[in-house]
mmCIF file of C-alpha atoms and ligand atoms in Angstrom:
data_model
loop_
_atom_site.group_PDB
_atom_site.id
_atom_site.type_symbol
_atom_site.label_atom_id
_atom_site.label_comp_id
_atom_site.label_asym_id
_atom_site.label_seq_id
_atom_site.Cartn_x
_atom_site.Cartn_y
_atom_site.Cartn_z
ATOM 1 C CA UNK R 1095 95.287 104.631 131.596
ATOM 2 C CA UNK R 1096 97.014 106.534 128.890
ATOM 3 C CA UNK R 1097 97.272 104.518 125.709
ATOM 4 C CA UNK R 1098 99.500 105.518 122.738
ATOM 5 C CA UNK R 1099 99.490 103.975 119.290
ATOM 6 C CA UNK R 1100 103.002 103.384 117.501
ATOM 7 C CA UNK R 1101 103.174 103.127 113.767
ATOM 8 C CA UNK R 1102 106.395 102.888 112.325
ATOM 9 C CA UNK R 1103 106.638 103.826 108.694
ATOM 10 C CA UNK R 1104 109.451 102.744 106.052
ATOM 11 C CA UNK R 1105 110.565 105.353 103.407
ATOM 12 C CA UNK R 1106 107.999 105.078 101.039
ATOM 13 C CA UNK R 1107 110.549 104.577 98.291
ATOM 14 C CA UNK R 1108 111.569 101.188 99.791
ATOM 15 C CA UNK R 1109 108.171 100.008 100.929
ATOM 16 C CA UNK R 1110 106.443 97.164 99.877
ATOM 17 C CA UNK R 1111 109.142 95.038 98.102
ATOM 18 C CA UNK R 1112 107.237 91.822 98.369
ATOM 19 C CA UNK R 1113 104.553 93.063 96.250
ATOM 20 C CA UNK R 1114 106.691 92.867 93.379
ATOM 21 C CA UNK R 1115 104.610 93.726 90.216
ATOM 22 C CA UNK R 1116 101.219 93.304 91.964
ATOM 23 C CA UNK R 1117 100.698 96.857 92.176
ATOM 24 C CA UNK R 1118 102.540 99.637 89.901
ATOM 25 C CA UNK R 1119 103.133 102.387 92.311
ATOM 26 C CA UNK R 1120 103.973 101.020 95.788
ATOM 27 C CA UNK R 1121 104.949 104.282 97.112
ATOM 28 C CA UNK R 1122 101.567 105.539 96.541
ATOM 29 C CA UNK R 1123 100.033 102.633 97.995
ATOM 30 C CA UNK R 1124 102.147 102.874 100.963
ATOM 31 C CA UNK R 1125 101.190 106.508 101.448
ATOM 32 C CA UNK R 1126 97.187 105.924 101.182
ATOM 33 C CA UNK R 1127 97.585 102.728 103.550
ATOM 34 C CA UNK R 1128 99.361 104.892 106.222
ATOM 35 C CA UNK R 1129 96.922 107.600 106.125
ATOM 36 C CA UNK R 1130 93.883 105.212 106.035
ATOM 37 C CA UNK R 1131 95.481 103.792 109.161
ATOM 38 C CA UNK R 1132 95.961 107.049 110.939
ATOM 39 C CA UNK R 1133 92.566 107.966 110.082
ATOM 40 C CA UNK R 1134 91.039 105.005 111.663
ATOM 41 C CA UNK R 1135 93.274 105.203 114.770
ATOM 42 C CA UNK R 1136 92.143 109.111 114.934
ATOM 43 C CA UNK R 1137 88.564 107.373 115.448
ATOM 44 C CA UNK R 1138 89.570 105.064 118.618
ATOM 45 C CA UNK R 1139 88.075 106.761 121.717
ATOM 46 C CA UNK R 1140 90.499 105.053 124.147
ATOM 47 C CA UNK R 1141 93.533 106.157 122.080
ATOM 48 C CA UNK R 1142 95.324 109.006 123.913
ATOM 49 C CA UNK R 1143 97.743 109.838 120.997
ATOM 50 C CA UNK R 1144 99.651 108.195 118.261
ATOM 51 C CA UNK R 1145 103.385 108.347 117.433
ATOM 52 C CA UNK R 1146 104.354 107.773 113.711
ATOM 53 C CA UNK R 1147 108.257 106.826 113.649
ATOM 54 C CA UNK R 1148 109.355 107.677 110.140
ATOM 55 C CA UNK R 1149 112.201 109.093 107.786
ATOM 56 C CA UNK R 1150 109.706 109.450 105.161
ATOM 57 C CA UNK R 1151 109.076 113.204 104.929
ATOM 58 C CA UNK R 1152 105.613 112.573 103.023
ATOM 59 C CA UNK R 1153 104.501 110.400 106.168
ATOM 60 C CA UNK R 1154 105.737 112.817 108.928
ATOM 61 C CA UNK R 1155 103.577 115.551 106.880
ATOM 62 C CA UNK R 1156 100.328 113.195 106.682
ATOM 63 C CA UNK R 1157 101.263 112.187 110.420
ATOM 64 C CA UNK R 1158 101.307 115.772 111.727
ATOM 65 C CA UNK R 1159 98.092 116.813 109.755
ATOM 66 C CA UNK R 1160 96.210 114.093 111.663
ATOM 67 C CA UNK R 1161 97.555 115.194 114.854
ATOM 68 C CA UNK R 1162 100.258 112.798 115.409
ATOM 69 C CA UNK R 1163 103.684 112.952 116.954
ATOM 70 C CA UNK R 1164 106.588 112.399 114.833
ATOM 71 C CA UNK R 1165 109.661 110.614 115.784
ATOM 72 C CA UNK R 1166 112.501 110.556 113.283
ATOM 73 C CA UNK R 1167 114.135 107.225 112.158
ATOM 74 C CA UNK R 1168 117.717 107.899 111.223
ATOM 75 C CA UNK R 1169 118.721 104.109 110.624
ATOM 76 C CA UNK R 1170 115.553 102.600 108.964
ATOM 77 C CA UNK R 1171 116.845 99.156 110.697
ATOM 78 C CA UNK R 1172 113.670 97.485 110.798
ATOM 79 C CA UNK R 1173 110.203 97.536 112.300
ATOM 80 C CA UNK R 1174 111.108 96.431 115.537
ATOM 81 C CA UNK R 1175 113.865 99.230 116.194
ATOM 82 C CA UNK R 1176 111.553 101.669 114.901
ATOM 83 C CA UNK R 1177 108.683 100.471 117.413
ATOM 84 C CA UNK R 1178 110.988 100.441 120.129
ATOM 85 C CA UNK R 1179 112.023 104.154 119.314
ATOM 86 C CA UNK R 1180 108.351 104.996 119.451
ATOM 87 C CA UNK R 1181 107.919 103.382 122.914
ATOM 88 C CA UNK R 1182 110.881 105.272 124.082
ATOM 89 C CA UNK R 1183 109.294 108.379 122.986
ATOM 90 C CA UNK R 1184 105.764 107.112 124.560
ATOM 91 C CA UNK R 1185 107.687 106.889 128.013
ATOM 92 C CA UNK R 1186 108.824 110.315 127.724
ATOM 93 C CA UNK R 1187 112.655 109.248 127.124
ATOM 94 C CA UNK R 1188 114.841 111.548 124.881
ATOM 95 C CA UNK R 1189 114.651 110.744 121.473
ATOM 96 C CA UNK R 1190 116.664 112.587 119.014
ATOM 97 C CA UNK R 1191 114.683 113.490 115.928
ATOM 98 C CA UNK R 1192 111.461 113.732 117.600
ATOM 99 C CA UNK R 1193 109.201 116.548 116.891
ATOM 100 C CA UNK R 1194 105.892 117.405 118.602
ATOM 101 C CA UNK R 1195 102.434 117.414 116.832
ATOM 102 C CA UNK R 1196 98.941 117.182 117.594
ATOM 103 C CA UNK R 1197 97.649 115.580 120.829
ATOM 104 C CA UNK R 1198 101.200 114.687 122.023
ATOM 105 C CA UNK R 1199 102.485 118.037 121.746
ATOM 106 C CA UNK R 1200 105.018 118.611 124.178
ATOM 107 C CA UNK R 1201 107.910 121.140 124.469
ATOM 108 C CA UNK R 1202 110.027 120.342 121.347
ATOM 109 C CA UNK R 1203 113.533 121.710 121.324
ATOM 110 C CA UNK R 1204 116.387 120.472 119.321
ATOM 111 C CA UNK R 1205 114.510 117.785 117.916
ATOM 112 C CA UNK R 1206 113.802 116.360 121.366
ATOM 113 C CA UNK R 1207 110.205 116.138 122.793
ATOM 114 C CA UNK R 1208 110.057 116.393 126.397
ATOM 115 C CA UNK R 1209 106.825 114.629 127.420
ATOM 116 C CA UNK R 1210 105.647 115.758 130.747
ATOM 117 C CA UNK R 1211 104.988 112.999 133.060
ATOM 118 C CA UNK R 1212 101.491 113.203 132.650
ATOM 119 C CA UNK R 1213 101.679 112.684 128.896
ATOM 120 C CA UNK R 1214 103.718 109.440 129.437
ATOM 121 C CA UNK R 1215 101.897 106.282 128.316
ATOM 122 C CA UNK R 1216 100.918 103.650 130.487
ATOM 123 C CA UNK R 1217 100.364 101.200 127.606
ATOM 124 C CA UNK R 1218 101.166 101.128 124.028
ATOM 125 C CA UNK R 1219 99.696 99.582 120.764
ATOM 126 C CA UNK R 1220 102.184 98.725 118.226
ATOM 127 C CA UNK R 1221 100.500 98.585 114.620
ATOM 128 C CA UNK R 1222 101.715 98.387 111.180
ATOM 129 C CA UNK R 1223 100.908 101.065 108.448
ATOM 130 C CA UNK R 1224 99.931 98.534 105.946
ATOM 131 C CA UNK R 1225 96.246 97.286 107.492
ATOM 132 C CA UNK R 1226 94.234 100.140 105.746
ATOM 133 C CA UNK R 1227 90.929 98.629 106.288
ATOM 134 C CA UNK R 1228 91.801 98.827 110.274
ATOM 135 C CA UNK R 1229 88.205 99.458 111.966
ATOM 136 C CA UNK R 1230 88.188 101.604 114.801
ATOM 137 C CA UNK R 1231 85.527 99.783 116.475
ATOM 138 C CA UNK R 1232 87.652 96.530 116.287
ATOM 139 C CA UNK R 1233 90.588 98.344 118.058
ATOM 140 C CA UNK R 1234 88.362 100.113 120.672
ATOM 141 C CA UNK R 1235 87.242 96.414 121.601
ATOM 142 C CA UNK R 1236 91.165 95.346 121.609
ATOM 143 C CA UNK R 1237 91.868 97.979 123.906
ATOM 144 C CA UNK R 1238 89.561 96.350 126.278
ATOM 145 C CA UNK R 1239 91.931 93.623 127.164
ATOM 146 C CA UNK R 1240 93.939 94.262 130.222
ATOM 147 C CA UNK R 1241 96.634 91.690 129.952
ATOM 148 C CA UNK R 1242 100.143 92.950 129.914
ATOM 149 C CA UNK R 1243 100.624 91.587 126.562
ATOM 150 C CA UNK R 1244 98.207 91.184 123.794
ATOM 151 C CA UNK R 1245 99.249 89.761 120.586
ATOM 152 C CA UNK R 1246 97.196 89.908 117.374
ATOM 153 C CA UNK R 1247 98.263 87.502 115.129
ATOM 154 C CA UNK R 1248 98.702 87.744 111.126
ATOM 155 C CA UNK R 1249 96.062 86.082 109.046
ATOM 156 C CA UNK R 1250 98.662 82.934 108.843
ATOM 157 C CA UNK R 1251 98.927 82.716 112.431
ATOM 158 C CA UNK R 1252 102.578 82.920 112.490
ATOM 159 C CA UNK R 1253 103.234 86.693 112.367
ATOM 160 C CA UNK R 1254 101.921 89.423 114.351
ATOM 161 C CA UNK R 1255 100.174 92.264 113.452
ATOM 162 C CA UNK R 1256 99.824 94.001 116.467
ATOM 163 C CA UNK R 1257 101.088 94.071 119.957
ATOM 164 C CA UNK R 1258 99.204 95.727 123.011
ATOM 165 C CA UNK R 1259 101.977 96.236 125.685
ATOM 166 C CA UNK R 1260 101.337 97.470 129.452
ATOM 167 C CA UNK R 1261 103.706 98.585 130.305
ATOM 168 C CA UNK R 1262 105.201 99.786 127.212
ATOM 169 C CA UNK R 1263 108.409 98.274 128.038
ATOM 170 C CA UNK R 1264 107.137 95.189 129.240
ATOM 171 C CA UNK R 1265 108.969 93.439 126.370
ATOM 172 C CA UNK R 1266 110.954 94.189 123.391
ATOM 173 C CA UNK R 1267 109.193 94.078 120.141
ATOM 174 C CA UNK R 1268 110.623 91.142 117.761
ATOM 175 C CA UNK R 1269 108.675 91.607 114.645
ATOM 176 C CA UNK R 1270 109.555 89.318 111.405
ATOM 177 C CA UNK R 1271 109.024 85.859 110.110
ATOM 178 C CA UNK R 1272 107.809 83.474 112.742
ATOM 179 C CA UNK R 1273 107.190 86.651 115.199
ATOM 180 C CA UNK R 1274 103.951 85.121 116.892
ATOM 181 C CA UNK R 1275 105.946 82.218 118.471
ATOM 182 C CA UNK R 1276 108.808 84.881 119.425
ATOM 183 C CA UNK R 1277 106.458 87.360 120.958
ATOM 184 C CA UNK R 1278 104.694 84.408 122.893
ATOM 185 C CA UNK R 1279 108.127 83.340 124.203
ATOM 186 C CA UNK R 1280 109.262 86.825 125.296
ATOM 187 C CA UNK R 1281 106.164 87.648 127.001
ATOM 188 C CA UNK R 1282 106.156 84.509 128.932
ATOM 189 C CA UNK R 1283 109.997 85.321 129.688
ATOM 190 C CA UNK R 1284 108.710 88.741 130.869
ATOM 191 C CA UNK R 1285 106.308 86.951 133.247
ATOM 192 C CA UNK R 1286 103.443 87.981 131.275
ATOM 193 C CA UNK R 1287 101.284 85.202 129.573
ATOM 194 C CA UNK R 1288 100.387 86.456 126.338
ATOM 195 C CA UNK R 1289 96.756 87.101 125.800
ATOM 196 C CA UNK R 1290 95.955 86.450 121.720
ATOM 197 C CA UNK R 1291 93.349 88.578 120.265
ATOM 198 C CA UNK R 1292 91.960 87.887 116.687
ATOM 199 C CA UNK R 1293 91.222 91.323 115.169
ATOM 200 C CA UNK R 1294 90.041 90.660 111.400
ATOM 201 C CA UNK R 1295 90.776 94.319 110.041
ATOM 202 C CA UNK R 1296 94.662 93.948 111.537
ATOM 203 C CA UNK R 1297 94.636 90.659 109.827
ATOM 204 C CA UNK R 1298 94.464 92.501 106.391
ATOM 205 C CA UNK R 1299 97.997 93.678 106.320
ATOM 206 C CA UNK R 1300 99.485 94.082 102.972
ATOM 207 C CA UNK R 1301 102.836 92.578 102.238
ATOM 208 C CA UNK R 1302 102.293 89.827 99.262
ATOM 209 C CA UNK R 1303 100.318 89.895 96.242
ATOM 210 C CA UNK R 1304 97.999 87.389 97.854
ATOM 211 C CA UNK R 1305 97.460 89.918 100.831
ATOM 212 C CA UNK R 1306 96.635 92.653 98.187
ATOM 213 C CA UNK R 1307 93.837 90.176 96.922
ATOM 214 C CA UNK R 1308 92.612 89.506 100.169
ATOM 215 C CA UNK R 1309 92.323 93.303 100.931
ATOM 216 C CA UNK R 1310 90.505 93.907 97.695
ATOM 217 C CA UNK R 1311 88.048 91.057 98.489
ATOM 218 C CA UNK R 1312 87.570 92.475 101.960
ATOM 219 C CA UNK R 1313 86.752 95.985 100.957
ATOM 220 C CA UNK R 1314 84.252 94.526 98.254
ATOM 221 C CA UNK R 1315 82.612 92.843 101.328
ATOM 222 C CA UNK R 1316 82.804 95.706 103.721
ATOM 223 C CA UNK R 1317 81.794 99.155 102.886
ATOM 224 C CA UNK R 1318 83.385 101.978 104.698
ATOM 225 C CA UNK R 1319 86.884 102.916 105.651
ATOM 226 C CA UNK R 1320 90.224 102.801 103.928
ATOM 227 C CA UNK R 1321 88.929 105.631 101.741
ATOM 228 C CA UNK R 1322 92.433 106.266 100.332
ATOM 229 C CA UNK R 1323 93.330 102.734 99.558
ATOM 230 C CA UNK R 1324 90.032 101.814 97.781
ATOM 231 C CA UNK R 1325 90.347 104.842 95.605
ATOM 232 C CA UNK R 1326 93.954 103.760 94.728
ATOM 233 C CA UNK R 1327 92.899 100.254 94.087
ATOM 234 C CA UNK R 1328 89.725 101.357 91.891
ATOM 235 C CA UNK R 1329 92.132 103.742 89.968
ATOM 236 C CA UNK R 1330 94.705 100.711 89.189
ATOM 237 C CA UNK R 1331 91.615 98.557 87.979
ATOM 238 C CA UNK R 1332 90.412 101.222 85.596
ATOM 239 C CA UNK R 1333 93.837 102.241 84.271
HETATM 240 N N1 LIG M 2031 110.274 103.417 110.796
HETATM 241 C C1 LIG M 2031 110.448 102.218 110.027
HETATM 242 N N2 LIG M 2031 109.246 101.368 109.638
HETATM 243 C C2 LIG M 2031 109.368 100.378 109.308
HETATM 244 C C3 LIG M 2031 110.889 99.836 108.808
HETATM 245 N N3 LIG M 2031 110.690 98.617 108.323
HETATM 246 C C4 LIG M 2031 109.062 98.326 108.341
HETATM 247 N N4 LIG M 2031 108.687 99.490 108.988
HETATM 248 C C5 LIG M 2031 107.262 99.354 109.067
HETATM 249 O O1 LIG M 2031 106.868 98.397 109.775
HETATM 250 C C6 LIG M 2031 105.603 97.923 109.362
HETATM 251 C C7 LIG M 2031 105.738 96.527 108.558
HETATM 252 O O2 LIG M 2031 106.650 96.592 107.722
HETATM 253 P P1 LIG M 2031 106.663 95.550 106.609
HETATM 254 O O3 LIG M 2031 105.172 94.821 106.565
HETATM 255 O O4 LIG M 2031 107.891 94.701 106.605
HETATM 256 O O5 LIG M 2031 106.778 96.347 105.517
HETATM 257 P P2 LIG M 2031 107.816 96.933 104.258
HETATM 258 O O6 LIG M 2031 109.035 96.785 104.899
HETATM 259 O O7 LIG M 2031 107.156 98.219 103.413
HETATM 260 O O8 LIG M 2031 107.497 95.191 103.363
HETATM 261 P P3 LIG M 2031 108.618 94.948 102.579
HETATM 262 O O9 LIG M 2031 109.476 95.703 101.803
HETATM 263 O O10 LIG M 2031 107.796 93.723 101.452
HETATM 264 O O11 LIG M 2031 109.511 93.922 103.668
HETATM 265 C C8 LIG M 2031 105.209 98.758 108.017
HETATM 266 O O12 LIG M 2031 104.346 100.003 108.602
HETATM 267 C C9 LIG M 2031 106.548 99.558 107.542
HETATM 268 O O13 LIG M 2031 106.457 100.669 107.033
HETATM 269 C C10 LIG M 2031 111.987 100.571 109.292
HETATM 270 O O14 LIG M 2031 113.140 100.354 108.915
HETATM 271 N N5 LIG M 2031 111.838 101.953 109.945
HETATM 272 C C1 LIG M 2032 106.257 92.225 110.620
HETATM 273 C C2 LIG M 2032 105.845 91.031 110.577
HETATM 274 O O1 LIG M 2032 105.648 90.247 109.042
HETATM 275 P P1 LIG M 2032 105.233 91.108 107.814
HETATM 276 O O2 LIG M 2032 106.833 92.126 107.552
HETATM 277 O O3 LIG M 2032 105.229 89.962 106.850
HETATM 278 O O4 LIG M 2032 104.335 91.968 108.137
HETATM 279 C C3 LIG M 2032 105.452 90.219 111.630
HETATM 280 O O5 LIG M 2032 104.708 89.181 111.372
HETATM 281 O O6 LIG M 2032 106.387 90.165 112.386
#
């Protein structure tokens, strides 16, 4: 079963608005978190590829450097639309602005990646780029689940921090406030009773100052991983 992770990344200059002044350099934090997430995903044995959907040149460069395929996001109309573009690319559908790279390298021409049928995903894992403590072992365990729809709720139990979809287009992503209930309803409407998986390090996404404080606490308790984010947070404290 070919499984591809899909990581939407917003332009860094517009990222993490809800952090406000909780961190001085939000673009740098966004970049560090994305790189840490990509490094964790690269260590997951059951992942066959990673697709980063972004208009951010720095994110695209980081992604290609880590062997991911990059799909351009010309509209930046939100996480769900970006994730849907990634799903289309994972299914080998024409996606303008795609570019090959790394493990998903396909024949790229005029910005369209033509993934051979053999490269098409049977399953996708939709993850955000703001959970830098992501633990590859936890992701590997998550990928052991076989339900058509697996929802990983956020730490409040009302949002969604990850979706595991098999087939990739079993339902459309609908991220945003209250998305856990929305995704549960969409799964049921698609005839797939949702499986719910709590994944500690996927629950440490950084949106608000409270989330950042929770991440700092978690990184103090759990050594290893989030190398770039740790360094940036330590610098901010030392400054
Ligand atoms: N490609 C792309 N990714 C997006 C877009 N909006 C959000 N994302 C990504 O989706 C994931 C979750 O998004 P949010 O938690 O809303 O991140 P954010 O938009 O930087 O945070 P806020 O500015 O506080 O809303 C992150 O990896 C974002 O980078 C978008 O329009 N396009
Ligand atoms: C994207 C979501 O929330 P946030 O923007 O807070 O990460 C969500 O829970 O679907």
